[in-house]
XYZ file of N, CA and C in Angstrom:
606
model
N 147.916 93.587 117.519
C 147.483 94.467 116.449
C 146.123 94.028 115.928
N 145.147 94.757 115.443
C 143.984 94.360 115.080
C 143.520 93.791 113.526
N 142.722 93.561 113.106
C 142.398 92.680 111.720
C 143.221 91.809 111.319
N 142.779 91.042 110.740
C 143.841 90.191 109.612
C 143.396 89.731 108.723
N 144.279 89.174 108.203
C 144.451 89.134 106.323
C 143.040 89.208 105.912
N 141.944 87.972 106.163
C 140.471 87.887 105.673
C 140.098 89.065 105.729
N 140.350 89.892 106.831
C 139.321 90.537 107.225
C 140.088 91.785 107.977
N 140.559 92.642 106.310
C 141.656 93.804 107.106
C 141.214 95.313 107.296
N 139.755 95.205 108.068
C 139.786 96.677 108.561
C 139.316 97.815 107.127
N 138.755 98.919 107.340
C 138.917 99.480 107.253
C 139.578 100.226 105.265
N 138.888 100.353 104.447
C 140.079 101.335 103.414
C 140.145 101.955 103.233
N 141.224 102.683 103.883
C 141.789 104.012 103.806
C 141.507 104.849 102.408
N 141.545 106.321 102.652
C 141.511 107.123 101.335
C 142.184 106.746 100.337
N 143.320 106.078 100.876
C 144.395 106.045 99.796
C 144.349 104.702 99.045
N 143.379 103.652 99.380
C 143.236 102.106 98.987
C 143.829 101.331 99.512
N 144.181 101.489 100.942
C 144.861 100.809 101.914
C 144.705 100.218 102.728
N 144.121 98.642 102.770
C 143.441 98.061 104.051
C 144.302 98.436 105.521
N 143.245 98.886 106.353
C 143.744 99.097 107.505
C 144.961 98.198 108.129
N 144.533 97.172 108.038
C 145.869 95.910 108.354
C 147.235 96.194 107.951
N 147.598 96.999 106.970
C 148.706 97.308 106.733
C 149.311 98.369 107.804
N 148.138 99.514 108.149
C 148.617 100.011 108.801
C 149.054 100.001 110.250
N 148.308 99.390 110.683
C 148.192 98.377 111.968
C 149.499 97.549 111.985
N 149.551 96.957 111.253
C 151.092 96.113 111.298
C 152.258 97.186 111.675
N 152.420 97.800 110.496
C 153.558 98.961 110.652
C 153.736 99.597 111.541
N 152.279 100.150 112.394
C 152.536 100.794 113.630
C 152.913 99.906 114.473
N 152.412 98.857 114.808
C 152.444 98.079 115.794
C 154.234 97.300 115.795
N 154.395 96.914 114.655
C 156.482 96.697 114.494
C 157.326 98.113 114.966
N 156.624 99.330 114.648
C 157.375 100.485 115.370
C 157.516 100.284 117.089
N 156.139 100.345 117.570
C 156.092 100.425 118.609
C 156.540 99.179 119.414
N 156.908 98.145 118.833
C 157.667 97.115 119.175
C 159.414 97.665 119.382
N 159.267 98.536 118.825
C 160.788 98.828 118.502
C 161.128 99.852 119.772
N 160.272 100.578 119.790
C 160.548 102.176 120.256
C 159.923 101.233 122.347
N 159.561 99.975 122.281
C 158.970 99.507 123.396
C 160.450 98.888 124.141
N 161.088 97.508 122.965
C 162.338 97.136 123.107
C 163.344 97.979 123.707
N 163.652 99.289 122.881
C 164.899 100.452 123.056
C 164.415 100.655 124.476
N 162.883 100.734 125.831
C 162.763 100.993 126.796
C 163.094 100.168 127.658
N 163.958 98.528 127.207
C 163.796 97.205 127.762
C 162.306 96.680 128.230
N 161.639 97.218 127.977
C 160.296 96.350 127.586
C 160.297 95.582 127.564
N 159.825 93.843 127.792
C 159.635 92.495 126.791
C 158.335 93.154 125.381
N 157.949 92.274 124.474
C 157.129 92.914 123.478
C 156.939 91.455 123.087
N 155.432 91.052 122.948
C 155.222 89.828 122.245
C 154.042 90.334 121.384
N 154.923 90.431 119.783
C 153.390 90.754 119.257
C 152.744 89.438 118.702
N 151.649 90.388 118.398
C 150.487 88.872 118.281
C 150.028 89.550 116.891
N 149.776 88.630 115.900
C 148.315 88.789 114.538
C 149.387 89.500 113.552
N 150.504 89.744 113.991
C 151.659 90.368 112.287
C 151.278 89.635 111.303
N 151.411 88.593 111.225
C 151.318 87.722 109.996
C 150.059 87.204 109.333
N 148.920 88.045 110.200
C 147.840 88.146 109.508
C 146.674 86.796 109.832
N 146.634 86.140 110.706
C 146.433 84.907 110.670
C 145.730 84.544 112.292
N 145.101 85.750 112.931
C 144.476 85.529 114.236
C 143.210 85.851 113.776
N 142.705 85.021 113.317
C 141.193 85.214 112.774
C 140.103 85.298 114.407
N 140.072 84.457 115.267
C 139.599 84.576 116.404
C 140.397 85.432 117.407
N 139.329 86.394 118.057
C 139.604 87.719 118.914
C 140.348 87.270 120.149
N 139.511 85.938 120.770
C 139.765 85.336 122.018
C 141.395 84.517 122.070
N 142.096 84.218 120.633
C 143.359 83.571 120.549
C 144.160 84.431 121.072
N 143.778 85.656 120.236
C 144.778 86.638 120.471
C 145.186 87.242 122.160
N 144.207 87.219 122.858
C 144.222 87.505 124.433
C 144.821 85.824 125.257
N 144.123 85.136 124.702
C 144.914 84.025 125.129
C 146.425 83.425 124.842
N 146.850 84.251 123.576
C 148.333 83.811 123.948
C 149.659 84.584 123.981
N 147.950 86.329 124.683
C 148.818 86.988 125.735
C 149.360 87.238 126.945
N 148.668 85.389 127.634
C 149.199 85.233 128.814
C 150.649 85.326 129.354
N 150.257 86.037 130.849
C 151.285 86.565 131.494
C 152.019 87.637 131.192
N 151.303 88.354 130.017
C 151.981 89.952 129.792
C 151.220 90.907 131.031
N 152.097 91.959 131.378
C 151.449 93.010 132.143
C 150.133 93.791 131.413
N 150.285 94.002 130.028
C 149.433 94.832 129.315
C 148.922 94.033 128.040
N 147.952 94.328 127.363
C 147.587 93.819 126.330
C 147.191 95.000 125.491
N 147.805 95.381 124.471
C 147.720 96.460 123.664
C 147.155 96.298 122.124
N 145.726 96.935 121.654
C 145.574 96.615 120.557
C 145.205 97.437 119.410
N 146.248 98.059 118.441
C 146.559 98.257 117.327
C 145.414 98.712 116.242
N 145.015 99.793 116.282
C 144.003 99.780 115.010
C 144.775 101.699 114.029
N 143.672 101.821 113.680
C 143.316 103.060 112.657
C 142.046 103.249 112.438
N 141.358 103.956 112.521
C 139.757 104.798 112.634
C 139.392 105.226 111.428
N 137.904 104.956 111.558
C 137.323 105.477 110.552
C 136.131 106.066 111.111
N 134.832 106.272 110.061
C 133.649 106.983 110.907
C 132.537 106.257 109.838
N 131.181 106.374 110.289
C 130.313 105.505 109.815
C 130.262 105.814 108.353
N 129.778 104.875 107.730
C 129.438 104.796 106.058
C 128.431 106.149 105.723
N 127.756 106.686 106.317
C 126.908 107.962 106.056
C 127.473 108.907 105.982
N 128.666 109.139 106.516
C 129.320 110.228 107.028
C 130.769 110.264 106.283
N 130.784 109.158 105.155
C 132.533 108.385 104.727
C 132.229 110.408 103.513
N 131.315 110.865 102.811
C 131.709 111.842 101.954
C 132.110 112.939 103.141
N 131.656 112.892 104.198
C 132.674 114.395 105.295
C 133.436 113.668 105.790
N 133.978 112.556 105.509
C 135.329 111.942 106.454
C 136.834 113.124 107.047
N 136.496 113.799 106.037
C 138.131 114.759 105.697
C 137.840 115.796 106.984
N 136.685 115.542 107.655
C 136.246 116.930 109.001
C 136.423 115.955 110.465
N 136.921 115.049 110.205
C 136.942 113.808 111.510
C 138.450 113.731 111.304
N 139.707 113.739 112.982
C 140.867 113.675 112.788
C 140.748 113.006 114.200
N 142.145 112.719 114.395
C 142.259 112.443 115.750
C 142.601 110.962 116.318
N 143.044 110.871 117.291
C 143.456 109.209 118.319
C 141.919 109.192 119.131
N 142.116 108.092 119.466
C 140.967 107.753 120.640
C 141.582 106.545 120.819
N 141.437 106.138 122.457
C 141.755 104.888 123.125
C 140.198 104.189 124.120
N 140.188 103.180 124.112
C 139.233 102.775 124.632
C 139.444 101.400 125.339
N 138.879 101.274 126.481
C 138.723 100.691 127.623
C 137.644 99.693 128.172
N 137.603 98.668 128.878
C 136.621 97.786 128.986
C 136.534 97.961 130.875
N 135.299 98.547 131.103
C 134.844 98.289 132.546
C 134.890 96.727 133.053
N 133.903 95.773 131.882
C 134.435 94.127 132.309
C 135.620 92.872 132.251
N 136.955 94.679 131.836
C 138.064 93.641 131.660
C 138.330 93.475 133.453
N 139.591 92.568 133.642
C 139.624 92.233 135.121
C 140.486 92.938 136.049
N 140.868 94.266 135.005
C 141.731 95.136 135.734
C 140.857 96.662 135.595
N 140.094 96.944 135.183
C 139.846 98.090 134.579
C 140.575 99.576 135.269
N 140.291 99.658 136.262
C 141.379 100.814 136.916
C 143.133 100.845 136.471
N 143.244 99.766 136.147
C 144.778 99.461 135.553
C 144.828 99.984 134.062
N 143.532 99.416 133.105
C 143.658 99.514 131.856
C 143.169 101.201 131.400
N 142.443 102.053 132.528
C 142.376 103.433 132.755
C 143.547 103.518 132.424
N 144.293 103.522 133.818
C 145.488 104.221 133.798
C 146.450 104.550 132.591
N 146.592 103.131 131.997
C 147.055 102.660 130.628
C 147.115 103.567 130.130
N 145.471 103.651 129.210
C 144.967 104.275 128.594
C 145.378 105.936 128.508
N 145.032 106.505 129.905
C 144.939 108.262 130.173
C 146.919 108.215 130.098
N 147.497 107.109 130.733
C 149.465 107.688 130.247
C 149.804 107.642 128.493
N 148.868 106.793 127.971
C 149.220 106.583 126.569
C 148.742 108.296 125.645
N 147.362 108.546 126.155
C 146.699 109.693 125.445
C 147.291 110.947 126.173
N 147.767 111.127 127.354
C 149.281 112.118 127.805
C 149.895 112.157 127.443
N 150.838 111.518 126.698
C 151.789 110.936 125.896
C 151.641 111.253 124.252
N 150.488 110.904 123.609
C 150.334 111.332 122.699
C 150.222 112.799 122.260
N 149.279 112.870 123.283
C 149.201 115.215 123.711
C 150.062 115.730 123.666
N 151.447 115.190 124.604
C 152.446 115.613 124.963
C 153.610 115.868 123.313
N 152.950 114.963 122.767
C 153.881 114.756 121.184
C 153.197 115.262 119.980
N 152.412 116.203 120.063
C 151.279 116.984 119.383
C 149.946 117.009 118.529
N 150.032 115.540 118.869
C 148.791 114.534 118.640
C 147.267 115.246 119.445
N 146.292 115.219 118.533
C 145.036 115.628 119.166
C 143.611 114.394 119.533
N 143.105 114.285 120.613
C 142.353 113.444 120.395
C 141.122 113.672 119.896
N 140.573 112.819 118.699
C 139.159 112.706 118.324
C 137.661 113.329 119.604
N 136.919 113.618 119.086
C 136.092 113.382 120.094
C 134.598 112.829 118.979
N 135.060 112.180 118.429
C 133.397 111.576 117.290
C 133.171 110.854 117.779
N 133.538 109.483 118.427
C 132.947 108.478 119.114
C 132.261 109.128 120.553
N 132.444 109.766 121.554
C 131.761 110.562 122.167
C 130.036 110.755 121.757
N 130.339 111.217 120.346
C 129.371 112.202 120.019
C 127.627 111.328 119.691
N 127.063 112.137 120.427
C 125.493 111.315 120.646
C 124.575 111.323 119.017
N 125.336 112.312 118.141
C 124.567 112.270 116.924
C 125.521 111.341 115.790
N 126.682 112.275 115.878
C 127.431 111.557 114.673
C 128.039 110.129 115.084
N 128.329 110.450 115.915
C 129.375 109.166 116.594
C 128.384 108.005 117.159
N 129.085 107.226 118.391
C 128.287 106.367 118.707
C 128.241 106.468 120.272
N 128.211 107.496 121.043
C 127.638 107.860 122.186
C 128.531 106.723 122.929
N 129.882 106.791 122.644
C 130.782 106.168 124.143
C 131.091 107.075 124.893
N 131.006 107.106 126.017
C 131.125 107.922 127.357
C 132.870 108.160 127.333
N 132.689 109.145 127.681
C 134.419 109.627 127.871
C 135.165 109.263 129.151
N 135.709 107.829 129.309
C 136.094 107.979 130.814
C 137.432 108.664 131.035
N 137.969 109.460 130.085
C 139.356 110.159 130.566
C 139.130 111.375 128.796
N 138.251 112.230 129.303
C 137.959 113.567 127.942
C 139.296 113.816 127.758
N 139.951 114.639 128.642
C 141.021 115.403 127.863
C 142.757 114.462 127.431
N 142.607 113.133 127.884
C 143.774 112.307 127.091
C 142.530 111.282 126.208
N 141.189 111.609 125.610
C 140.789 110.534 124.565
C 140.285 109.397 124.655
N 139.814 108.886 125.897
C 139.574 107.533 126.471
C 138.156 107.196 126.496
N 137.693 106.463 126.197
C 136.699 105.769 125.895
C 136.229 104.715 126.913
N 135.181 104.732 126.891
C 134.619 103.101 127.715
C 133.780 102.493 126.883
N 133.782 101.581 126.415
C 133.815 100.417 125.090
C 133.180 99.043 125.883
N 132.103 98.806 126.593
C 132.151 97.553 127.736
C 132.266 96.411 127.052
N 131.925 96.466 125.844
C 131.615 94.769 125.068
C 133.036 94.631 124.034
N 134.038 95.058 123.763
C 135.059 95.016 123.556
C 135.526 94.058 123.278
N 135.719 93.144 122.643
C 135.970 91.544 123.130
C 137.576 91.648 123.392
N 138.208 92.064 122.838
C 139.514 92.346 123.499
C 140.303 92.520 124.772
N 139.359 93.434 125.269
C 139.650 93.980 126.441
C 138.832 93.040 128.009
N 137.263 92.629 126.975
C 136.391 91.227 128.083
C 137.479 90.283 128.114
N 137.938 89.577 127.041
C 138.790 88.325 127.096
C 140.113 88.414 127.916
N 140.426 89.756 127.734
C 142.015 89.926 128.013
C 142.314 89.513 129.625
N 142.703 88.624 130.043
C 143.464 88.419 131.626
C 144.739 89.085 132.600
N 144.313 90.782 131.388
C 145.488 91.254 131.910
C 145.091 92.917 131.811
N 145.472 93.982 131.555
C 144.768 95.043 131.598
C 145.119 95.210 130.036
N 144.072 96.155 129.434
C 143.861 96.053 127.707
C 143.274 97.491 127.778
N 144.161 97.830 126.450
C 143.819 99.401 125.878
C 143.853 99.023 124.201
N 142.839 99.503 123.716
C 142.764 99.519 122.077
C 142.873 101.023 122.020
N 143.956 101.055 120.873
C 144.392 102.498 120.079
C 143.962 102.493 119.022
N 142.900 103.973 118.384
C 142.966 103.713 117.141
C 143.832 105.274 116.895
N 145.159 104.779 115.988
C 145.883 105.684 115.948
C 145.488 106.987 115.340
N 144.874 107.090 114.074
C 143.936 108.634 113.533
C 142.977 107.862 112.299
N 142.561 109.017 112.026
C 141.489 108.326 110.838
C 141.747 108.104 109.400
N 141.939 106.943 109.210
C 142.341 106.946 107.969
C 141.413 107.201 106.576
N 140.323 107.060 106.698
C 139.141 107.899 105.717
C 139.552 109.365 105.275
N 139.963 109.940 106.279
C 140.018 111.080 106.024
C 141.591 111.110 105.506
N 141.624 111.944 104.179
C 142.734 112.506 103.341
C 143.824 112.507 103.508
N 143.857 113.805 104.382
C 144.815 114.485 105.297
C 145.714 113.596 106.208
N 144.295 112.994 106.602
C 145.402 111.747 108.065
C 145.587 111.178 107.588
N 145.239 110.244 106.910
C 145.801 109.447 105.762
C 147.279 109.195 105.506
N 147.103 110.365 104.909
C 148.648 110.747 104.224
C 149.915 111.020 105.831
N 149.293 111.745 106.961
C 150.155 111.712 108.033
C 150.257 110.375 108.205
N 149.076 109.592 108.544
C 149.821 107.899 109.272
C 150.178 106.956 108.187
N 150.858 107.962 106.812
C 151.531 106.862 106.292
C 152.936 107.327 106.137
N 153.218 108.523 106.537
C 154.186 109.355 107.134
C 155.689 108.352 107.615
N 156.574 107.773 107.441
C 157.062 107.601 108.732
C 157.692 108.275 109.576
N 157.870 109.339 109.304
C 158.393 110.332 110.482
C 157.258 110.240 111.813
N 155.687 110.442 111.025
C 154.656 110.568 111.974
C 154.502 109.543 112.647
N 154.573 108.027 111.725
C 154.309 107.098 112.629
C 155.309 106.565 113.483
N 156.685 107.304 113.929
C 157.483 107.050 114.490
C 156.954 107.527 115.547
N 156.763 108.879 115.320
C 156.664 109.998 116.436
C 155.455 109.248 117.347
N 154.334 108.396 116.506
C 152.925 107.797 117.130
C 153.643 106.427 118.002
N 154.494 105.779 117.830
C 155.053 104.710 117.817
C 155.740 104.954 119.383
N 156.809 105.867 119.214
C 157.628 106.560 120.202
C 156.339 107.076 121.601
N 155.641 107.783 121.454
C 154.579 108.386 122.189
C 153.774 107.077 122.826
N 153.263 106.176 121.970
C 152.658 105.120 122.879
C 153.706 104.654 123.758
N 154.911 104.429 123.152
C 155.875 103.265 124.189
C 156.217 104.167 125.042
N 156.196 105.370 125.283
C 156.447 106.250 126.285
C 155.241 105.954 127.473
N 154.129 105.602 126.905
C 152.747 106.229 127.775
C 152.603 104.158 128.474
N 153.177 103.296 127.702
C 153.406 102.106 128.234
C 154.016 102.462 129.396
N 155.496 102.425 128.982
C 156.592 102.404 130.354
C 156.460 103.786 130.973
N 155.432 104.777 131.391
C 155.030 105.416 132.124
C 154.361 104.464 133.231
N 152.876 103.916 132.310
C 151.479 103.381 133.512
C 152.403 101.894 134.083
N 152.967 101.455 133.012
C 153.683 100.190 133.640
C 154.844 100.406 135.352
N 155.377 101.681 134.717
C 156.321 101.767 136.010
C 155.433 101.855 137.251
N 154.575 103.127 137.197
C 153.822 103.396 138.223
C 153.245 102.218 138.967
N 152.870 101.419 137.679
C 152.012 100.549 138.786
C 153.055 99.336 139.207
N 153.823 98.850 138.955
C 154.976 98.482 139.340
C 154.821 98.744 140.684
N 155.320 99.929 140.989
C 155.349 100.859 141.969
C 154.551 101.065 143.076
N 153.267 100.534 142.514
C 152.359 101.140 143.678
C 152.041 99.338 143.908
N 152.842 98.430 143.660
C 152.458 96.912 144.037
C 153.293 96.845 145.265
């Protein structure tokens, strides 16, 4: 899961450091991962992975490395926040799987589609956003190369940012728990999708 305690992300419309929300999703999707027999080792709950590189390092020997956020949009743009919605997942070309952490990625944002979730397209965007290339447009996927998450990770790595919490509206959905079940349920689906496959194709 991403941020911790020092340094929690993000405050939401509602006065809510991102870290809270990040936790909560990330204990769902622990849950809804388990009920698939999954293993699940989360990392940074307790607030206390101040270095990026710990966190990939003592995710050795997991198949996936999954990391936990909530979105926002630049400080210029925080008074139209309420016109920005949406997931986006993003990907590292210099992690050591990248065709793996694709895959990840495009079953997780299928998955989310599939559960009536829409993806963002502001990070895309060459004016407002910050001009990341779309490596999978219609499931939300991003290519992110300097990532430190996804560089460090020794395993294949997808960062989720679940919707935007600046904005009002989403806000109030990802504090939902019906919604963040439904967000919770949809990733661990789009896990033990790319996980089986590639299983499969070893």
């Amino acid at each position: 899961m991403g941020h911790y305690a020092a340094e929690p992300g993000v405050i939401s419309a509602s006065g809510v450091a991102e870290f809270e929300y990040n936790r909560a999703l990330a204990l769902e999707v622990r849950t809804e991962l388990e009920k698939l027999q999954i293993k699940v080792r989360l990392i940074g709950e307790r607030g206390d992975y101040a270095v990026l590189h710990h966190r990939t390092r003592d995710a050795k020997g997991a198949d996936l490395f999954l990391s936990i956020h909530h979105d926002s949009v630049k400080e210029r743009l925080r008074p139209e926040a309420d016109g920005f919605s949406g997931f986006s997942l993003f990907v590292s070309r210099l992690n050591p799987f990248p065709a793996r952490s694709l895959a990840c990625a495009s079953s997780i944002g299928a998955s989310m589609r599939a559960s009536g979730f829409a993806p963002s397209r502001y990070h895309a965007d060459q004016v407002l956003g910050e001009s990341r290339p779309f490596a999978d447009e219609a499931n939300g996927v991003h290519y992110y190369e300097n990532l430190a998450v996804a560089r460090s990770a020794a395993m294949a790595s997808v960062l989720v940012e679940a919707g935007v919490i600046v904005n009002r509206d989403e806000d109030r959905r990802m504090r939902d728990p019906a919604v963040r079940g439904r967000i919770a349920a949809a990733i661990a689906g789009g896990v033990r999708e790319c996980l089986t496959r590639g299983k499969a194709l070893q």
